[in-house]
Amino acid sequence: MPQPELTLTPAGPALAPRYRDQPTATLSRPADTHSPAHSPTPIPAQTQTPRNSYLHLFTVPGARGFIVGNLIARLPMGMFGVSAVIMIAAAYDSYALAGGVTATGMAAGALTAPWIARLVDRYGQARIAVPATAYAVLGHLTLLLCVHEKAPVWALFATTALTATSPNTGGMSRARWAHLLKGDRDALHTANAFEQATDELCFMLGPVVAALLCSTLFPEAGTLVGAALFLGGVLIFAAQRSTEPPVSPRTAAGSPLRVPGMAPLLAVFLATGAVFGSMEVVTVAYVDGPVAGPVLALQAAGSCAAGLLYGRAHRTVRLGTCLAAMAVLMTMPLLAASTGSLPALAAGLLVAGMATAPTMVTGMGLVQRLTPASQLNEGMTLAVTALLGGIAAGSATGGWAADHAPFASFGFLVPATAAATALALCAATRVGGRA
């Protein structure tokens, strides 16, 4: 007889009936026919739920496996951008070209990501993510060879588009949490905060690892290691079939873009992405050395810490409030860079990052509430697509600003302006009026 499965309840993990079984008020062992009263024997109470809400996530059956795989797969997301900028700038002596090529790859990914997500929803994560990742890794390696051989500039733009099949590993992980924690809003809020903190951890460690590899070994080392980690992590993640959400049948609901409130929310994500893309390129160009990675990582460190605290709070604030804080804090790197002090810039980036994770957690929570369950991965990928589009525009604009800056800190005006734009769009459309 198959063993009963575990499910997560507000009181913690508990035994649950299988699909198509009728739920009962009390779980019990089969009646003993030799017992005089034939009365059911109650099952002992489950282990007490951990007091730490993050530790509670690790008690969900199967969660540890996909968390580890997804962490490995997401680390290269913080490596590829910096690796490409360093690799291309070293070979062609142009940050504008490096930013433009990186922006092209992200823009291509923004176009293809919703289609890949739709395939994931329809056919399953493992079936789609593995071949899509293998193709994207091939694209990264092709770009590396072109840069190494100093191919014509047009070849760089053409080959970077081959990386556009990268699946949204963060979205797939969030979709698993939404499936496993369905009905427990507090636990899902904590899981979303954990996922955002994971993103920030990857973007904190990724640039450091990439900068060290590219500077101590050779300029292409960051891309090589990132490609290996990406493919290996997705293979581990995809192997965790027990936590994979069920495949959704074909639906006539159309794109999640038609859901009221989704389009203006994506516009806000687009402007927010420009903050991240421009800050990365501008910081790398300003520091111009192996310490660029560690300095840039401080922004992610501030975001990671703020995100973990936000997740423990079990409450959210309005998206507009988060964006207002971001608009103010993004002026800190500009003011710090104006002093010409590298430690001051590092501190400014640390403070500026503290608004990032709460903003993203709140925004992704809105996406999850707006999107139908059968299209959840597609809805979250549309949000990531908007972010990628913004990152692409920010990277290109930041690269141009770095090459044509009339003064050293000029480039930091770009992320500050993008943050103010995101706030203005949120206010104008009234998106996320309630958290």
Coordinates of C-alpha atoms in Angstrom, one line a residue:
M1 CA 0.0 0.0 0.0
P2 CA 1.5 3.4 -0.9
Q3 CA 2.5 5.6 2.0
P4 CA 0.5 8.8 2.8
E5 CA 2.0 12.0 1.6
L6 CA 3.0 15.0 3.7
T7 CA 1.5 18.5 3.3
L8 CA 2.1 21.8 5.0
T9 CA -0.5 23.2 7.3
P10 CA -0.4 26.4 9.4
A11 CA 0.6 24.1 12.3
G12 CA 3.4 22.5 10.3
P13 CA 3.9 19.3 8.2
A14 CA 1.0 16.9 8.5
L15 CA -0.2 13.7 6.9
A16 CA -2.6 14.4 4.0
P17 CA -4.9 12.2 1.9
R18 CA -3.8 11.6 -1.7
Y19 CA -5.5 13.3 -4.6
R20 CA -9.1 12.2 -5.3
D21 CA -9.4 10.9 -1.7
Q22 CA -12.0 12.5 0.4
P23 CA -10.6 14.5 3.3
T24 CA -11.5 13.4 6.8
A25 CA -11.8 15.3 9.9
T26 CA -9.4 13.0 11.8
L27 CA -6.6 11.0 10.5
S28 CA -6.5 7.5 11.9
R29 CA -5.0 4.1 11.5
P30 CA -7.2 1.3 10.1
A31 CA -9.5 -0.2 12.6
D32 CA -8.3 -3.3 14.4
T33 CA -10.9 -5.9 13.6
H34 CA -9.8 -7.8 16.7
S35 CA -10.6 -4.9 19.0
P36 CA -13.9 -5.1 20.8
A37 CA -15.0 -1.6 19.9
H38 CA -13.3 -1.4 16.5
S39 CA -12.3 2.2 17.4
P40 CA -9.6 4.0 15.4
T41 CA -6.3 4.7 17.0
P42 CA -5.2 8.3 16.6
I43 CA -1.9 9.1 14.9
P44 CA 0.6 10.8 17.2
A45 CA 1.0 14.5 16.8
Q46 CA 3.6 15.8 14.3
T47 CA 6.9 17.3 15.3
Q48 CA 6.6 20.9 16.5
T49 CA 7.1 23.5 13.8
P50 CA 10.5 25.3 14.0
R51 CA 10.1 28.8 15.6
N52 CA 12.3 30.3 12.9
S53 CA 10.0 30.8 9.8
Y54 CA 12.9 30.2 7.4
L55 CA 13.9 26.9 9.1
H56 CA 10.2 25.9 8.6
L57 CA 10.7 26.0 4.9
F58 CA 13.4 23.4 5.1
T59 CA 11.0 21.0 6.8
V60 CA 8.8 20.9 3.6
P61 CA 9.4 17.4 2.1
G62 CA 11.7 17.6 -0.9
A63 CA 12.4 21.4 -0.5
R64 CA 16.1 21.0 0.4
G65 CA 16.9 19.2 -2.9
F66 CA 15.5 21.9 -5.2
I67 CA 16.8 24.7 -3.0
V68 CA 20.4 23.4 -3.4
G69 CA 20.0 22.8 -7.2
N70 CA 18.4 26.2 -7.7
L71 CA 21.1 28.0 -5.7
I72 CA 23.8 26.5 -7.9
A73 CA 21.9 27.3 -11.1
R74 CA 21.2 30.9 -10.0
L75 CA 24.8 31.8 -9.0
P76 CA 25.9 32.3 -12.6
M77 CA 23.1 34.8 -13.1
G78 CA 25.3 37.2 -11.1
M79 CA 28.4 36.1 -13.0
F80 CA 27.5 36.3 -16.6
G81 CA 26.9 40.0 -16.8
V82 CA 30.1 41.1 -15.0
S83 CA 32.1 38.3 -16.8
A84 CA 30.9 39.5 -20.2
V85 CA 31.6 43.2 -19.4
I86 CA 35.2 42.4 -18.2
M87 CA 35.8 39.9 -21.1
I88 CA 34.6 42.2 -23.9
A89 CA 36.1 45.4 -22.4
A90 CA 39.5 43.7 -22.1
A91 CA 39.4 42.5 -25.7
Y92 CA 37.9 45.5 -27.4
D93 CA 38.7 48.3 -24.9
S94 CA 35.2 49.7 -24.9
Y95 CA 32.7 49.6 -22.0
A96 CA 30.0 51.0 -24.3
L97 CA 30.4 47.9 -26.5
A98 CA 30.4 45.6 -23.5
G99 CA 27.2 47.2 -22.2
G100 CA 25.6 47.0 -25.6
V101 CA 26.4 43.3 -26.1
T102 CA 25.1 42.5 -22.6
A103 CA 22.0 44.5 -23.2
T104 CA 21.3 42.7 -26.5
G105 CA 21.5 39.3 -24.8
M106 CA 19.1 40.4 -22.1
A107 CA 16.7 41.9 -24.6
A108 CA 16.7 38.7 -26.6
G109 CA 16.1 36.8 -23.3
A110 CA 13.2 39.1 -22.5
L111 CA 11.5 38.2 -25.8
T112 CA 11.9 34.5 -25.5
A113 CA 11.4 34.0 -21.7
P114 CA 7.6 34.1 -21.7
W115 CA 7.4 31.5 -24.4
I116 CA 9.8 29.2 -22.5
A117 CA 7.7 29.8 -19.3
R118 CA 4.5 28.9 -21.2
L119 CA 6.2 25.6 -22.3
V120 CA 7.2 24.9 -18.7
D121 CA 3.6 25.4 -17.5
R122 CA 2.3 23.2 -20.3
Y123 CA 4.9 20.4 -20.3
G124 CA 6.7 20.6 -17.0
Q125 CA 9.8 22.1 -15.5
A126 CA 12.2 19.2 -16.0
R127 CA 11.1 18.5 -19.6
I128 CA 11.7 22.0 -20.8
A129 CA 14.4 23.5 -18.5
V130 CA 17.2 21.0 -19.2
P131 CA 17.3 21.4 -23.0
A132 CA 16.7 25.1 -22.8
T133 CA 19.7 25.5 -20.4
A134 CA 22.0 23.3 -22.6
Y135 CA 21.2 25.6 -25.6
A136 CA 21.9 28.7 -23.6
V137 CA 25.2 27.4 -22.3
L138 CA 26.2 26.7 -25.9
G139 CA 25.4 30.3 -26.6
H140 CA 27.6 31.6 -23.8
L141 CA 30.5 29.4 -25.0
T142 CA 30.1 30.6 -28.6
L143 CA 30.2 34.2 -27.4
L144 CA 33.4 33.4 -25.4
L145 CA 35.1 32.0 -28.5
C146 CA 34.1 35.0 -30.6
V147 CA 35.6 37.4 -28.0
H148 CA 38.7 35.3 -27.6
E149 CA 39.3 35.4 -31.3
K150 CA 38.3 39.1 -31.5
A151 CA 35.6 38.5 -34.0
P152 CA 33.9 41.4 -35.7
V153 CA 31.6 43.4 -33.5
W154 CA 28.5 42.3 -35.3
A155 CA 29.3 38.7 -34.4
L156 CA 29.2 39.5 -30.7
F157 CA 25.7 40.9 -31.0
A158 CA 24.6 37.9 -33.1
T159 CA 26.0 35.2 -30.8
T160 CA 24.9 36.7 -27.6
A161 CA 21.3 36.2 -28.8
L162 CA 21.9 32.5 -28.6
T163 CA 21.9 32.7 -24.8
A164 CA 18.2 33.8 -24.8
T165 CA 16.8 30.4 -24.0
S166 CA 17.9 30.5 -20.3
P167 CA 14.9 29.3 -18.2
N168 CA 13.7 31.4 -15.3
T169 CA 15.1 29.3 -12.5
G170 CA 13.9 31.8 -9.9
G171 CA 10.4 31.7 -11.3
M172 CA 10.4 27.9 -11.3
S173 CA 11.5 27.8 -7.7
R174 CA 8.8 30.4 -6.7
A175 CA 6.2 28.3 -8.6
R176 CA 7.2 25.2 -6.5
W177 CA 6.7 27.2 -3.3
A178 CA 3.3 28.5 -4.4
H179 CA 2.4 24.9 -5.1
L180 CA 3.7 23.5 -1.8
L181 CA 2.5 26.3 0.4
K182 CA -0.9 26.9 -1.2
G183 CA -3.3 28.4 1.2
D184 CA -0.6 29.5 3.7
R185 CA -0.1 33.2 2.9
D186 CA 2.4 33.9 5.8
A187 CA 4.6 30.9 4.8
L188 CA 4.5 31.9 1.1
H189 CA 5.5 35.5 2.1
T190 CA 8.5 34.0 3.9
A191 CA 9.3 31.8 1.0
N192 CA 9.2 34.7 -1.4
A193 CA 11.5 36.7 0.9
F194 CA 13.8 33.7 1.0
E195 CA 13.8 33.4 -2.8
Q196 CA 14.6 37.2 -3.1
A197 CA 17.4 36.8 -0.5
T198 CA 18.7 33.9 -2.6
D199 CA 18.7 36.1 -5.7
E200 CA 20.6 38.8 -3.8
L201 CA 23.1 36.2 -2.4
C202 CA 23.8 35.0 -6.0
F203 CA 24.2 38.6 -7.2
M204 CA 26.4 39.3 -4.2
L205 CA 28.7 36.3 -4.7
G206 CA 28.4 36.1 -8.5
P207 CA 30.2 39.4 -9.3
V208 CA 32.9 38.7 -6.7
V209 CA 33.6 35.2 -8.1
A210 CA 33.5 36.5 -11.7
A211 CA 35.8 39.4 -11.1
L212 CA 38.3 37.2 -9.2
L213 CA 38.3 34.5 -11.9
C214 CA 38.6 37.0 -14.8
S215 CA 41.4 39.0 -13.1
T216 CA 43.4 36.2 -11.6
L217 CA 43.1 33.6 -14.3
F218 CA 42.0 34.9 -17.7
P219 CA 39.2 37.2 -18.9
E220 CA 37.1 34.3 -20.2
A221 CA 37.3 32.2 -16.9
G222 CA 34.1 33.8 -15.4
T223 CA 32.0 32.7 -18.3
L224 CA 33.4 29.2 -18.4
V225 CA 32.8 28.6 -14.7
G226 CA 29.4 30.2 -14.9
A227 CA 28.3 28.0 -17.8
A228 CA 29.4 24.8 -15.9
L229 CA 27.5 25.8 -12.7
F230 CA 24.4 26.8 -14.6
L231 CA 24.0 23.5 -16.4
G232 CA 24.9 21.5 -13.4
G233 CA 22.5 23.3 -11.1
V234 CA 19.6 23.0 -13.5
L235 CA 20.2 19.3 -13.8
I236 CA 20.1 18.9 -10.0
F237 CA 17.0 21.1 -9.8
A238 CA 15.2 19.3 -12.5
A239 CA 15.9 15.9 -10.9
Q240 CA 13.7 16.9 -7.9
R241 CA 10.5 15.6 -9.4
S242 CA 8.5 15.2 -6.2
T243 CA 8.2 19.0 -5.7
E244 CA 7.5 19.9 -9.3
P245 CA 4.1 21.6 -9.8
P246 CA 1.6 19.6 -11.9
V247 CA 1.5 20.4 -15.5
S248 CA -1.3 22.8 -16.5
P249 CA -3.6 21.9 -19.4
R250 CA -4.1 24.2 -22.3
T251 CA -6.1 27.2 -21.3
A252 CA -8.2 29.7 -23.3
A253 CA -7.5 32.4 -20.7
G254 CA -4.9 34.0 -22.9
S255 CA -1.7 35.7 -21.7
P256 CA -1.5 36.9 -18.1
L257 CA -0.9 40.4 -19.7
R258 CA -4.7 40.6 -20.0
V259 CA -5.2 40.4 -16.3
P260 CA -6.2 43.9 -14.9
G261 CA -3.3 45.6 -13.2
M262 CA -0.6 43.4 -14.8
A263 CA 0.6 45.7 -17.6
P264 CA 1.2 48.7 -15.3
L265 CA 3.0 46.5 -12.8
L266 CA 5.3 45.3 -15.6
A267 CA 6.0 48.9 -16.6
V268 CA 7.2 49.5 -13.0
F269 CA 9.3 46.3 -13.2
L270 CA 10.8 47.6 -16.4
A271 CA 12.0 50.9 -14.8
T272 CA 13.2 49.0 -11.7
G273 CA 15.3 46.7 -13.9
A274 CA 17.0 49.8 -15.4
V275 CA 18.2 50.6 -11.9
F276 CA 20.0 47.2 -11.6
G277 CA 21.5 47.1 -15.1
S278 CA 22.9 50.6 -15.0
M279 CA 24.2 50.3 -11.5
E280 CA 26.2 47.2 -12.4
V281 CA 27.9 48.7 -15.5
V282 CA 28.5 52.1 -13.9
T283 CA 30.1 50.6 -10.8
V284 CA 32.4 48.3 -12.8
A285 CA 33.5 51.2 -15.0
Y286 CA 34.0 53.6 -12.0
V287 CA 36.1 51.2 -10.0
D288 CA 37.8 49.6 -13.0
G289 CA 39.7 46.8 -11.3
P290 CA 39.4 43.4 -9.5
V291 CA 37.8 45.1 -6.5
A292 CA 34.8 46.0 -8.6
G293 CA 33.1 42.7 -7.9
P294 CA 33.3 43.0 -4.1
V295 CA 32.3 46.6 -4.1
L296 CA 29.3 45.9 -6.3
A297 CA 28.4 42.9 -4.1
L298 CA 27.8 45.2 -1.1
Q299 CA 24.6 46.4 -2.8
A300 CA 23.4 42.8 -2.9
A301 CA 24.5 42.3 0.6
G302 CA 22.3 45.1 1.8
S303 CA 19.4 43.8 -0.1
C304 CA 19.9 40.3 1.2
A305 CA 19.9 41.4 4.8
A306 CA 16.8 43.7 4.3
G307 CA 15.0 40.9 2.4
L308 CA 15.5 38.4 5.3
L309 CA 14.3 40.9 7.8
Y310 CA 11.3 41.7 5.7
G311 CA 10.4 38.0 5.4
R312 CA 10.4 37.6 9.2
A313 CA 8.0 40.4 9.6
H314 CA 5.1 38.4 8.1
R315 CA 3.6 41.6 6.6
T316 CA 4.1 43.8 3.6
V317 CA 3.9 47.4 2.8
R318 CA 2.7 49.1 -0.3
L319 CA 4.7 48.9 -3.5
G320 CA 4.8 52.7 -3.7
T321 CA 6.3 52.9 -0.3
C322 CA 9.1 50.5 -1.3
L323 CA 9.8 52.4 -4.5
A324 CA 9.9 55.7 -2.6
A325 CA 12.6 54.3 -0.3
M326 CA 14.5 53.0 -3.4
A327 CA 14.3 56.4 -5.1
V328 CA 15.8 58.1 -2.0
L329 CA 18.5 55.5 -1.3
M330 CA 19.7 55.3 -4.9
T331 CA 21.0 58.8 -4.5
M332 CA 23.5 57.5 -1.9
P333 CA 26.0 56.0 -4.4
L334 CA 25.9 59.2 -6.5
L335 CA 26.7 61.3 -3.4
A336 CA 29.4 58.9 -2.3
A337 CA 31.0 58.7 -5.7
S338 CA 31.1 62.5 -5.8
T339 CA 33.6 62.4 -2.9
G340 CA 36.0 60.2 -4.9
S341 CA 36.3 57.8 -2.0
L342 CA 36.0 54.1 -2.7
P343 CA 35.0 53.2 0.9
A344 CA 32.3 55.8 0.7
L345 CA 31.0 54.3 -2.5
A346 CA 31.0 50.9 -0.9
A347 CA 28.9 52.2 2.0
G348 CA 26.6 54.0 -0.4
L349 CA 25.9 50.8 -2.3
L350 CA 25.3 48.9 0.9
V351 CA 22.7 51.4 2.0
A352 CA 21.1 51.7 -1.5
G353 CA 20.7 47.9 -1.7
M354 CA 18.4 47.8 1.4
A355 CA 15.4 49.0 -0.7
T356 CA 15.8 46.3 -3.4
A357 CA 14.6 43.1 -1.8
P358 CA 11.5 44.5 -0.1
T359 CA 10.5 46.1 -3.4
M360 CA 11.0 42.8 -5.3
V361 CA 9.3 40.7 -2.7
T362 CA 6.2 43.0 -2.7
G363 CA 6.2 43.2 -6.5
M364 CA 6.4 39.4 -6.9
G365 CA 3.7 38.9 -4.3
L366 CA 1.5 41.1 -6.4
V367 CA 2.3 39.1 -9.5
Q368 CA 1.4 35.8 -7.7
R369 CA -2.0 37.3 -6.6
L370 CA -2.8 38.6 -10.0
T371 CA -1.9 35.6 -12.1
P372 CA -4.1 32.5 -12.4
A373 CA -2.6 29.4 -10.8
S374 CA -2.4 27.6 -14.2
Q375 CA -0.2 30.4 -15.6
L376 CA 1.9 31.2 -12.5
N377 CA 5.3 30.4 -14.1
E378 CA 4.4 32.5 -17.1
G379 CA 3.2 35.4 -15.0
M380 CA 6.3 35.5 -12.9
T381 CA 8.5 35.1 -16.0
L382 CA 6.7 38.1 -17.6
A383 CA 7.8 40.1 -14.5
V384 CA 11.3 38.8 -14.9
T385 CA 11.1 39.6 -18.6
A386 CA 10.2 43.2 -17.8
L387 CA 13.1 43.4 -15.3
L388 CA 15.5 42.0 -18.0
G389 CA 14.2 44.5 -20.5
G390 CA 15.0 47.3 -18.0
I391 CA 18.4 45.8 -17.1
A392 CA 19.2 45.7 -20.8
A393 CA 18.3 49.4 -21.3
G394 CA 20.1 50.3 -18.1
S395 CA 23.2 48.4 -19.1
A396 CA 23.3 50.2 -22.5
T397 CA 22.6 53.6 -20.9
G398 CA 25.1 53.0 -18.1
G399 CA 27.8 51.9 -20.6
W400 CA 27.2 55.1 -22.6
A401 CA 27.3 57.2 -19.5
A402 CA 30.6 55.6 -18.4
D403 CA 32.3 56.3 -21.7
H404 CA 31.0 59.9 -22.1
A405 CA 31.0 61.0 -18.4
P406 CA 31.9 64.7 -18.0
F407 CA 32.8 63.9 -14.4
A408 CA 33.6 60.7 -12.5
S409 CA 30.3 60.2 -10.7
F410 CA 28.1 61.1 -13.7
G411 CA 27.1 57.5 -14.5
F412 CA 25.4 57.1 -11.1
L413 CA 22.8 59.6 -12.2
V414 CA 21.3 56.8 -14.4
P415 CA 20.2 54.4 -11.6
A416 CA 18.9 57.3 -9.5
T417 CA 16.8 58.6 -12.4
A418 CA 15.5 55.1 -13.2
A419 CA 14.4 54.6 -9.5
A420 CA 12.5 58.0 -9.6
T421 CA 10.9 56.9 -12.9
A422 CA 9.7 53.6 -11.3
L423 CA 8.1 55.6 -8.4
A424 CA 6.4 58.0 -10.8
L425 CA 5.0 55.1 -12.9
C426 CA 3.7 53.4 -9.7
A427 CA 2.0 56.7 -8.6
A428 CA 0.5 57.4 -12.0
T429 CA -1.0 54.0 -12.5
R430 CA -1.8 53.3 -8.8
V431 CA -0.5 49.8 -9.1
G432 CA -0.1 47.9 -5.9
G433 CA -2.3 50.2 -3.9
R434 CA -2.6 47.4 -1.4
A435 CA 0.3 45.2 -0.3

